[in-house]
PDB file of N, CA and C in Angstrom:
ATOM      1  N   MET A  22     -19.675   0.351   0.319  1.00 92.00           N
ATOM      2  CA  MET A  22     -19.930   0.160   1.438  1.00 92.00           C
ATOM      3  C   MET A  22     -19.558   0.965   2.392  1.00 92.00           C
ATOM      4  N   ARG A  23     -20.079   1.033   3.462  1.00 94.00           N
ATOM      5  CA  ARG A  23     -19.937   2.042   4.614  1.00 94.00           C
ATOM      6  C   ARG A  23     -18.602   1.435   5.453  1.00 94.00           C
ATOM      7  N   ILE A  24     -17.725   2.312   5.907  1.00 96.00           N
ATOM      8  CA  ILE A  24     -16.585   1.971   6.464  1.00 96.00           C
ATOM      9  C   ILE A  24     -16.503   0.939   7.620  1.00 96.00           C
ATOM     10  N   ASP A  25     -17.860   1.148   8.418  1.00 95.00           N
ATOM     11  CA  ASP A  25     -18.050   0.261   9.589  1.00 95.00           C
ATOM     12  C   ASP A  25     -18.332  -1.365   9.182  1.00 95.00           C
ATOM     13  N   LYS A  26     -18.860  -1.284   8.158  1.00 94.00           N
ATOM     14  CA  LYS A  26     -19.628  -2.786   7.546  1.00 94.00           C
ATOM     15  C   LYS A  26     -18.319  -3.308   6.949  1.00 94.00           C
ATOM     16  N   PHE A  27     -17.436  -2.380   6.316  1.00 94.00           N
ATOM     17  CA  PHE A  27     -16.012  -2.884   5.458  1.00 94.00           C
ATOM     18  C   PHE A  27     -15.316  -3.227   6.659  1.00 94.00           C
ATOM     19  N   LEU A  28     -14.913  -2.780   7.810  1.00 94.00           N
ATOM     20  CA  LEU A  28     -14.172  -3.297   8.792  1.00 94.00           C
ATOM     21  C   LEU A  28     -14.610  -4.569   9.315  1.00 94.00           C
ATOM     22  N   LYS A  29     -16.099  -5.063   9.625  1.00 93.00           N
ATOM     23  CA  LYS A  29     -16.528  -5.951  10.000  1.00 93.00           C
ATOM     24  C   LYS A  29     -16.291  -7.138   9.022  1.00 93.00           C
ATOM     25  N   VAL A  30     -16.696  -7.135   7.801  1.00 92.00           N
ATOM     26  CA  VAL A  30     -16.769  -7.742   6.663  1.00 92.00           C
ATOM     27  C   VAL A  30     -15.335  -8.463   6.336  1.00 92.00           C
ATOM     28  N   SER A  31     -14.525  -7.423   6.385  1.00 92.00           N
ATOM     29  CA  SER A  31     -12.761  -7.852   6.128  1.00 92.00           C
ATOM     30  C   SER A  31     -12.217  -8.325   7.403  1.00 92.00           C
ATOM     31  N   ARG A  32     -13.031  -8.375   8.616  1.00 91.00           N
ATOM     32  CA  ARG A  32     -12.469  -9.188   9.502  1.00 91.00           C
ATOM     33  C   ARG A  32     -11.421  -8.139  10.578  1.00 91.00           C
ATOM     34  N   LEU A  33     -11.309  -7.038  10.068  1.00 92.00           N
ATOM     35  CA  LEU A  33     -10.245  -6.089  10.714  1.00 92.00           C
ATOM     36  C   LEU A  33     -10.887  -6.003  12.255  1.00 92.00           C
ATOM     37  N   ILE A  34     -12.079  -5.762  12.382  1.00 92.00           N
ATOM     38  CA  ILE A  34     -12.818  -5.541  13.821  1.00 92.00           C
ATOM     39  C   ILE A  34     -14.019  -6.496  13.469  1.00 92.00           C
ATOM     40  N   LYS A  35     -14.281  -7.239  14.988  1.00 91.00           N
ATOM     41  CA  LYS A  35     -14.887  -8.367  14.772  1.00 91.00           C
ATOM     42  C   LYS A  35     -16.325  -8.080  14.771  1.00 91.00           C
ATOM     43  N   ARG A  36     -16.946  -6.785  15.014  1.00 94.00           N
ATOM     44  CA  ARG A  36     -18.398  -6.555  15.248  1.00 94.00           C
ATOM     45  C   ARG A  36     -18.724  -5.112  14.811  1.00 94.00           C
ATOM     46  N   ARG A  37     -19.619  -5.009  14.235  1.00 93.00           N
ATOM     47  CA  ARG A  37     -19.962  -3.691  13.529  1.00 93.00           C
ATOM     48  C   ARG A  37     -20.030  -2.647  14.678  1.00 93.00           C
ATOM     49  N   THR A  38     -20.855  -2.754  15.556  1.00 94.00           N
ATOM     50  CA  THR A  38     -21.107  -1.997  16.659  1.00 94.00           C
ATOM     51  C   THR A  38     -19.624  -1.155  17.208  1.00 94.00           C
ATOM     52  N   VAL A  39     -18.683  -2.376  17.382  1.00 94.00           N
ATOM     53  CA  VAL A  39     -17.305  -1.916  17.779  1.00 94.00           C
ATOM     54  C   VAL A  39     -16.660  -0.994  16.813  1.00 94.00           C
ATOM     55  N   ALA A  40     -16.829  -1.265  15.481  1.00 93.00           N
ATOM     56  CA  ALA A  40     -16.201  -0.509  14.529  1.00 93.00           C
ATOM     57  C   ALA A  40     -17.196   0.947  14.650  1.00 93.00           C
ATOM     58  N   ASN A  41     -18.427   0.969  14.723  1.00 94.00           N
ATOM     59  CA  ASN A  41     -18.991   2.128  15.030  1.00 94.00           C
ATOM     60  C   ASN A  41     -18.404   3.131  15.846  1.00 94.00           C
ATOM     61  N   GLU A  42     -18.015   2.321  17.154  1.00 94.00           N
ATOM     62  CA  GLU A  42     -17.351   3.303  18.374  1.00 94.00           C
ATOM     63  C   GLU A  42     -16.145   3.338  18.261  1.00 94.00           C
ATOM     64  N   VAL A  43     -15.347   3.117  17.471  1.00 93.00           N
ATOM     65  CA  VAL A  43     -13.735   3.244  16.857  1.00 93.00           C
ATOM     66  C   VAL A  43     -14.196   4.495  16.067  1.00 93.00           C
ATOM     67  N   ALA A  44     -14.891   4.633  15.091  1.00 93.00           N
ATOM     68  CA  ALA A  44     -15.280   5.653  14.217  1.00 93.00           C
ATOM     69  C   ALA A  44     -15.732   6.869  15.105  1.00 93.00           C
ATOM     70  N   ASP A  45     -16.577   6.608  16.091  1.00 92.00           N
ATOM     71  CA  ASP A  45     -17.257   7.961  16.853  1.00 92.00           C
ATOM     72  C   ASP A  45     -16.011   8.480  17.608  1.00 92.00           C
ATOM     73  N   ALA A  46     -14.996   7.537  17.979  1.00 93.00           N
ATOM     74  CA  ALA A  46     -13.804   7.929  19.051  1.00 93.00           C
ATOM     75  C   ALA A  46     -12.866   8.873  18.032  1.00 93.00           C
ATOM     76  N   GLY A  47     -12.866   8.607  16.607  1.00 93.00           N
ATOM     77  CA  GLY A  47     -12.065   9.308  16.018  1.00 93.00           C
ATOM     78  C   GLY A  47     -10.701   8.552  15.617  1.00 93.00           C
ATOM     79  N   ARG A  48     -11.082   7.240  15.733  1.00 94.00           N
ATOM     80  CA  ARG A  48      -9.759   6.509  15.758  1.00 94.00           C
ATOM     81  C   ARG A  48      -9.252   6.069  14.200  1.00 94.00           C
ATOM     82  N   ILE A  49     -10.215   6.384  13.339  1.00 95.00           N
ATOM     83  CA  ILE A  49     -10.083   5.923  12.089  1.00 95.00           C
ATOM     84  C   ILE A  49     -10.153   6.988  10.851  1.00 95.00           C
ATOM     85  N   MET A  50      -9.115   6.870  10.229  1.00 96.00           N
ATOM     86  CA  MET A  50      -8.362   7.830   8.947  1.00 96.00           C
ATOM     87  C   MET A  50      -8.404   7.144   7.724  1.00 96.00           C
ATOM     88  N   VAL A  51      -9.228   7.702   6.639  1.00 96.00           N
ATOM     89  CA  VAL A  51      -9.097   7.211   5.343  1.00 96.00           C
ATOM     90  C   VAL A  51      -8.250   8.196   4.505  1.00 96.00           C
ATOM     91  N   ASN A  52      -7.295   7.982   3.747  1.00 96.00           N
ATOM     92  CA  ASN A  52      -6.496   8.756   3.190  1.00 96.00           C
ATOM     93  C   ASN A  52      -5.961  10.196   3.689  1.00 96.00           C
ATOM     94  N   ASN A  53      -5.614   9.814   5.090  1.00 94.00           N
ATOM     95  CA  ASN A  53      -5.405  10.966   6.083  1.00 94.00           C
ATOM     96  C   ASN A  53      -5.993  11.910   6.552  1.00 94.00           C
ATOM     97  N   ARG A  54      -7.405  11.572   6.471  1.00 95.00           N
ATOM     98  CA  ARG A  54      -8.476  12.333   6.935  1.00 95.00           C
ATOM     99  C   ARG A  54      -9.553  11.478   8.032  1.00 95.00           C
ATOM    100  N   LEU A  55      -9.657  12.095   8.899  1.00 96.00           N
ATOM    101  CA  LEU A  55     -10.688  11.379   9.961  1.00 96.00           C
ATOM    102  C   LEU A  55     -12.194  11.393   9.168  1.00 96.00           C
ATOM    103  N   VAL A  56     -12.702  10.187   9.515  1.00 96.00           N
ATOM    104  CA  VAL A  56     -13.854   9.815   8.713  1.00 96.00           C
ATOM    105  C   VAL A  56     -15.064   9.242   9.630  1.00 96.00           C
ATOM    106  N   LYS A  57     -16.141   9.212   9.396  1.00 95.00           N
ATOM    107  CA  LYS A  57     -17.197   8.695  10.371  1.00 95.00           C
ATOM    108  C   LYS A  57     -17.658   7.391   9.931  1.00 95.00           C
ATOM    109  N   ALA A  58     -18.541   6.752  10.803  1.00 94.00           N
ATOM    110  CA  ALA A  58     -18.646   5.288  10.169  1.00 94.00           C
ATOM    111  C   ALA A  58     -19.473   5.250   8.976  1.00 94.00           C
ATOM    112  N   SER A  59     -19.909   6.295   8.418  1.00 94.00           N
ATOM    113  CA  SER A  59     -20.859   6.160   7.403  1.00 94.00           C
ATOM    114  C   SER A  59     -19.942   6.657   5.926  1.00 94.00           C
ATOM    115  N   TYR A  60     -18.882   6.880   6.222  1.00 96.00           N
ATOM    116  CA  TYR A  60     -17.801   7.103   5.114  1.00 96.00           C
ATOM    117  C   TYR A  60     -17.901   5.740   3.865  1.00 96.00           C
ATOM    118  N   GLN A  61     -18.217   5.851   2.902  1.00 97.00           N
ATOM    119  CA  GLN A  61     -18.074   5.001   1.805  1.00 97.00           C
ATOM    120  C   GLN A  61     -16.864   4.729   1.237  1.00 97.00           C
ATOM    121  N   VAL A  62     -16.519   3.300   1.631  1.00 96.00           N
ATOM    122  CA  VAL A  62     -15.027   2.962   0.942  1.00 96.00           C
ATOM    123  C   VAL A  62     -15.131   2.654  -0.321  1.00 96.00           C
ATOM    124  N   LYS A  63     -13.916   3.006  -1.050  1.00 96.00           N
ATOM    125  CA  LYS A  63     -13.628   2.783  -2.307  1.00 96.00           C
ATOM    126  C   LYS A  63     -12.153   1.876  -2.592  1.00 96.00           C
ATOM    127  N   GLU A  64     -12.199   1.278  -3.578  1.00 95.00           N
ATOM    128  CA  GLU A  64     -11.010   0.579  -3.991  1.00 95.00           C
ATOM    129  C   GLU A  64      -9.660   1.675  -3.928  1.00 95.00           C
ATOM    130  N   GLY A  65      -8.805   1.052  -3.402  1.00 95.00           N
ATOM    131  CA  GLY A  65      -7.551   2.158  -3.277  1.00 95.00           C
ATOM    132  C   GLY A  65      -7.460   3.027  -2.213  1.00 95.00           C
ATOM    133  N   ASP A  66      -8.647   3.001  -1.349  1.00 96.00           N
ATOM    134  CA  ASP A  66      -8.367   3.922  -0.148  1.00 96.00           C
ATOM    135  C   ASP A  66      -7.609   3.357   0.810  1.00 96.00           C
ATOM    136  N   VAL A  67      -6.706   4.085   1.469  1.00 96.00           N
ATOM    137  CA  VAL A  67      -5.591   3.759   2.641  1.00 96.00           C
ATOM    138  C   VAL A  67      -6.362   4.119   3.930  1.00 96.00           C
ATOM    139  N   ILE A  68      -6.745   2.970   4.432  1.00 96.00           N
ATOM    140  CA  ILE A  68      -7.504   3.041   6.076  1.00 96.00           C
ATOM    141  C   ILE A  68      -6.220   2.991   7.069  1.00 96.00           C
ATOM    142  N   GLU A  69      -6.462   3.700   8.284  1.00 95.00           N
ATOM    143  CA  GLU A  69      -5.685   3.786   9.384  1.00 95.00           C
ATOM    144  C   GLU A  69      -6.546   3.550  10.343  1.00 95.00           C
ATOM    145  N   VAL A  70      -6.403   2.428  11.190  1.00 94.00           N
ATOM    146  CA  VAL A  70      -6.949   2.199  12.346  1.00 94.00           C
ATOM    147  C   VAL A  70      -6.199   2.044  13.538  1.00 94.00           C
ATOM    148  N   THR A  71      -6.563   2.950  14.462  1.00 91.00           N
ATOM    149  CA  THR A  71      -5.622   3.268  15.720  1.00 91.00           C
ATOM    150  C   THR A  71      -6.165   2.182  16.866  1.00 91.00           C
ATOM    151  N   PHE A  72      -5.075   0.974  17.110  1.00 83.00           N
ATOM    152  CA  PHE A  72      -5.769   0.071  18.196  1.00 83.00           C
ATOM    153  C   PHE A  72      -4.588   0.432  19.430  1.00 83.00           C
ATOM    154  N   GLY A  73      -4.875   1.093  20.539  1.00 82.00           N
ATOM    155  CA  GLY A  73      -4.028   1.527  21.608  1.00 82.00           C
ATOM    156  C   GLY A  73      -3.044   2.307  20.846  1.00 82.00           C
ATOM    157  N   GLN A  74      -1.863   2.147  21.042  1.00 84.00           N
ATOM    158  CA  GLN A  74      -0.748   3.009  20.289  1.00 84.00           C
ATOM    159  C   GLN A  74      -0.135   2.758  19.112  1.00 84.00           C
ATOM    160  N   LYS A  75      -0.556   1.523  18.469  1.00 84.00           N
ATOM    161  CA  LYS A  75      -0.100   0.951  17.448  1.00 84.00           C
ATOM    162  C   LYS A  75      -1.056   1.236  16.392  1.00 84.00           C
ATOM    163  N   PRO A  76      -0.906   1.939  15.350  1.00 89.00           N
ATOM    164  CA  PRO A  76      -2.251   2.181  14.157  1.00 89.00           C
ATOM    165  C   PRO A  76      -1.972   1.142  13.242  1.00 89.00           C
ATOM    166  N   VAL A  77      -2.983   0.420  12.601  1.00 92.00           N
ATOM    167  CA  VAL A  77      -2.827  -0.723  11.403  1.00 92.00           C
ATOM    168  C   VAL A  77      -3.114   0.155  10.075  1.00 92.00           C
ATOM    169  N   ARG A  78      -2.295   0.028   9.179  1.00 94.00           N
ATOM    170  CA  ARG A  78      -2.602   0.613   7.852  1.00 94.00           C
ATOM    171  C   ARG A  78      -2.877  -0.493   6.857  1.00 94.00           C
ATOM    172  N   VAL A  79      -3.905  -0.264   6.107  1.00 95.00           N
ATOM    173  CA  VAL A  79      -4.336  -1.132   5.032  1.00 95.00           C
ATOM    174  C   VAL A  79      -4.807  -0.475   3.782  1.00 95.00           C
ATOM    175  N   LYS A  80      -4.544  -0.939   2.622  1.00 96.00           N
ATOM    176  CA  LYS A  80      -5.156  -0.589   1.372  1.00 96.00           C
ATOM    177  C   LYS A  80      -6.135  -1.361   0.834  1.00 96.00           C
ATOM    178  N   VAL A  81      -7.312  -0.866   0.741  1.00 95.00           N
ATOM    179  CA  VAL A  81      -8.425  -1.371  -0.010  1.00 95.00           C
ATOM    180  C   VAL A  81      -8.305  -1.990  -1.479  1.00 95.00           C
ATOM    181  N   THR A  82      -8.261  -3.530  -1.615  1.00 94.00           N
ATOM    182  CA  THR A  82      -8.281  -4.426  -2.715  1.00 94.00           C
ATOM    183  C   THR A  82      -9.478  -4.492  -3.434  1.00 94.00           C
ATOM    184  N   SER A  83     -10.403  -4.434  -2.540  1.00 92.00           N
ATOM    185  CA  SER A  83     -11.695  -4.938  -3.176  1.00 92.00           C
ATOM    186  C   SER A  83     -12.943  -4.644  -2.029  1.00 92.00           C
ATOM    187  N   ILE A  84     -14.108  -4.213  -2.492  1.00 91.00           N
ATOM    188  CA  ILE A  84     -15.134  -3.890  -1.587  1.00 91.00           C
ATOM    189  C   ILE A  84     -16.353  -4.770  -1.549  1.00 91.00           C
ATOM    190  N   THR A  85     -15.982  -6.105  -2.581  1.00 88.00           N
ATOM    191  CA  THR A  85     -16.923  -6.977  -2.699  1.00 88.00           C
ATOM    192  C   THR A  85     -16.904  -7.870  -1.320  1.00 88.00           C
ATOM    193  N   PRO A  86     -17.928  -8.194  -0.555  1.00 82.00           N
ATOM    194  CA  PRO A  86     -18.154  -9.152   0.183  1.00 82.00           C
ATOM    195  C   PRO A  86     -17.682 -10.449  -0.206  1.00 82.00           C
ATOM    196  N   PRO A  87     -16.589 -11.228   0.630  1.00 78.00           N
ATOM    197  CA  PRO A  87     -16.022 -12.441   0.364  1.00 78.00           C
ATOM    198  C   PRO A  87     -17.210 -13.613   0.704  1.00 78.00           C
ATOM    199  N   ALA A  88     -17.048 -14.630  -0.154  1.00 75.00           N
ATOM    200  CA  ALA A  88     -17.871 -15.766   0.203  1.00 75.00           C
ATOM    201  C   ALA A  88     -17.653 -16.508   1.409  1.00 75.00           C
ATOM    202  N   GLY A  89     -16.554 -16.517   2.047  1.00 78.00           N
ATOM    203  CA  GLY A  89     -16.109 -16.745   3.385  1.00 78.00           C
ATOM    204  C   GLY A  89     -15.108 -16.189   4.116  1.00 78.00           C
ATOM    205  N   LYS A  90     -15.264 -16.289   5.318  1.00 76.00           N
ATOM    206  CA  LYS A  90     -14.361 -15.633   6.217  1.00 76.00           C
ATOM    207  C   LYS A  90     -12.791 -16.051   6.280  1.00 76.00           C
ATOM    208  N   ASP A  91     -12.648 -16.846   5.821  1.00 80.00           N
ATOM    209  CA  ASP A  91     -11.188 -17.393   5.468  1.00 80.00           C
ATOM    210  C   ASP A  91     -10.623 -16.747   4.390  1.00 80.00           C
ATOM    211  N   VAL A  92     -11.256 -16.337   3.523  1.00 83.00           N
ATOM    212  CA  VAL A  92     -10.906 -15.341   2.021  1.00 83.00           C
ATOM    213  C   VAL A  92     -11.098 -13.768   2.342  1.00 83.00           C
ATOM    214  N   ALA A  93     -11.724 -13.509   3.807  1.00 86.00           N
ATOM    215  CA  ALA A  93     -11.834 -12.049   4.094  1.00 86.00           C
ATOM    216  C   ALA A  93     -10.705 -10.969   3.848  1.00 86.00           C
ATOM    217  N   ARG A  94      -9.294 -11.656   3.995  1.00 86.00           N
ATOM    218  CA  ARG A  94      -8.063 -11.033   4.188  1.00 86.00           C
ATOM    219  C   ARG A  94      -8.094 -10.411   2.585  1.00 86.00           C
ATOM    220  N   GLU A  95      -8.554 -10.949   1.656  1.00 88.00           N
ATOM    221  CA  GLU A  95      -8.317 -10.705   0.391  1.00 88.00           C
ATOM    222  C   GLU A  95      -8.840  -9.288  -0.032  1.00 88.00           C
ATOM    223  N   MET A  96      -9.492  -8.842   0.830  1.00 92.00           N
ATOM    224  CA  MET A  96     -10.186  -7.425   0.598  1.00 92.00           C
ATOM    225  C   MET A  96      -9.166  -6.118   0.912  1.00 92.00           C
ATOM    226  N   TYR A  97      -8.114  -6.560   1.574  1.00 93.00           N
ATOM    227  CA  TYR A  97      -7.004  -5.395   1.736  1.00 93.00           C
ATOM    228  C   TYR A  97      -5.627  -5.914   1.920  1.00 93.00           C
ATOM    229  N   VAL A  98      -4.690  -5.158   1.789  1.00 94.00           N
ATOM    230  CA  VAL A  98      -3.120  -5.344   1.870  1.00 94.00           C
ATOM    231  C   VAL A  98      -2.856  -4.587   3.129  1.00 94.00           C
ATOM    232  N   VAL A  99      -2.143  -5.006   3.869  1.00 92.00           N
ATOM    233  CA  VAL A  99      -1.669  -4.460   5.169  1.00 92.00           C
ATOM    234  C   VAL A  99      -0.322  -3.712   4.538  1.00 92.00           C
ATOM    235  N   LEU A 100      -0.152  -2.356   4.667  1.00 91.00           N
ATOM    236  CA  LEU A 100       1.001  -1.508   4.353  1.00 91.00           C
ATOM    237  C   LEU A 100       1.848  -1.421   5.527  1.00 91.00           C
ATOM    238  N   GLU A 101       3.184  -1.530   5.267  1.00 74.00           N
ATOM    239  CA  GLU A 101       4.179  -1.481   6.377  1.00 74.00           C
ATOM    240  C   GLU A 101       4.171  -0.006   7.076  1.00 74.00           C
ATOM    241  N   ASP A 102       4.910  -0.168   8.196  1.00 59.00           N
ATOM    242  CA  ASP A 102       4.999   1.553   8.819  1.00 59.00           C
ATOM    243  C   ASP A 102       5.807   2.329   7.875  1.00 59.00           C
ATOM    244  N   GLU A 103       5.714   3.578   7.221  1.00 53.00           N
ATOM    245  CA  GLU A 103       6.574   4.170   6.344  1.00 53.00           C
ATOM    246  C   GLU A 103       7.434   5.015   7.399  1.00 53.00           C
ATOM    247  N   THR A 104       7.460   5.160   8.360  1.00 49.00           N
ATOM    248  CA  THR A 104       8.168   6.182   9.111  1.00 49.00           C
ATOM    249  C   THR A 104       9.692   5.410   9.560  1.00 49.00           C
ATOM    250  N   PRO A 105      10.766   5.864   9.198  1.00 43.00           N
ATOM    251  CA  PRO A 105      12.001   5.638   9.509  1.00 43.00           C
ATOM    252  C   PRO A 105      12.343   5.215  10.771  1.00 43.00           C
ATOM    253  N   VAL A 106      12.953   4.086  11.114  1.00 45.00           N
ATOM    254  CA  VAL A 106      13.182   3.863  12.799  1.00 45.00           C
ATOM    255  C   VAL A 106      14.581   4.546  13.050  1.00 45.00           C
ATOM    256  N   GLN A 107      14.369   5.194  14.424  1.00 43.00           N
ATOM    257  CA  GLN A 107      15.652   6.086  14.623  1.00 43.00           C
ATOM    258  C   GLN A 107      16.241   5.402  15.455  1.00 43.00           C
TER     259      GLN A 107
END
């Protein structure tokens, strides 16, 4: 599944066109690499999307589209910030 579609289906981003724009702006990284909207997501990938100043890091657990939007969050696990607070 393409990353723009994954972000929309998993409800991380509301619209696929917005996900495309975010990717074109260079604000999506997968496994510490910048990717385009056409990147094929795989289970186990770590996705980092920058919203403003705060990046959101998630690990993909499933690429199968959910039956409903209430279970869309089961497609990923939010990773905590791993940088130590000073």
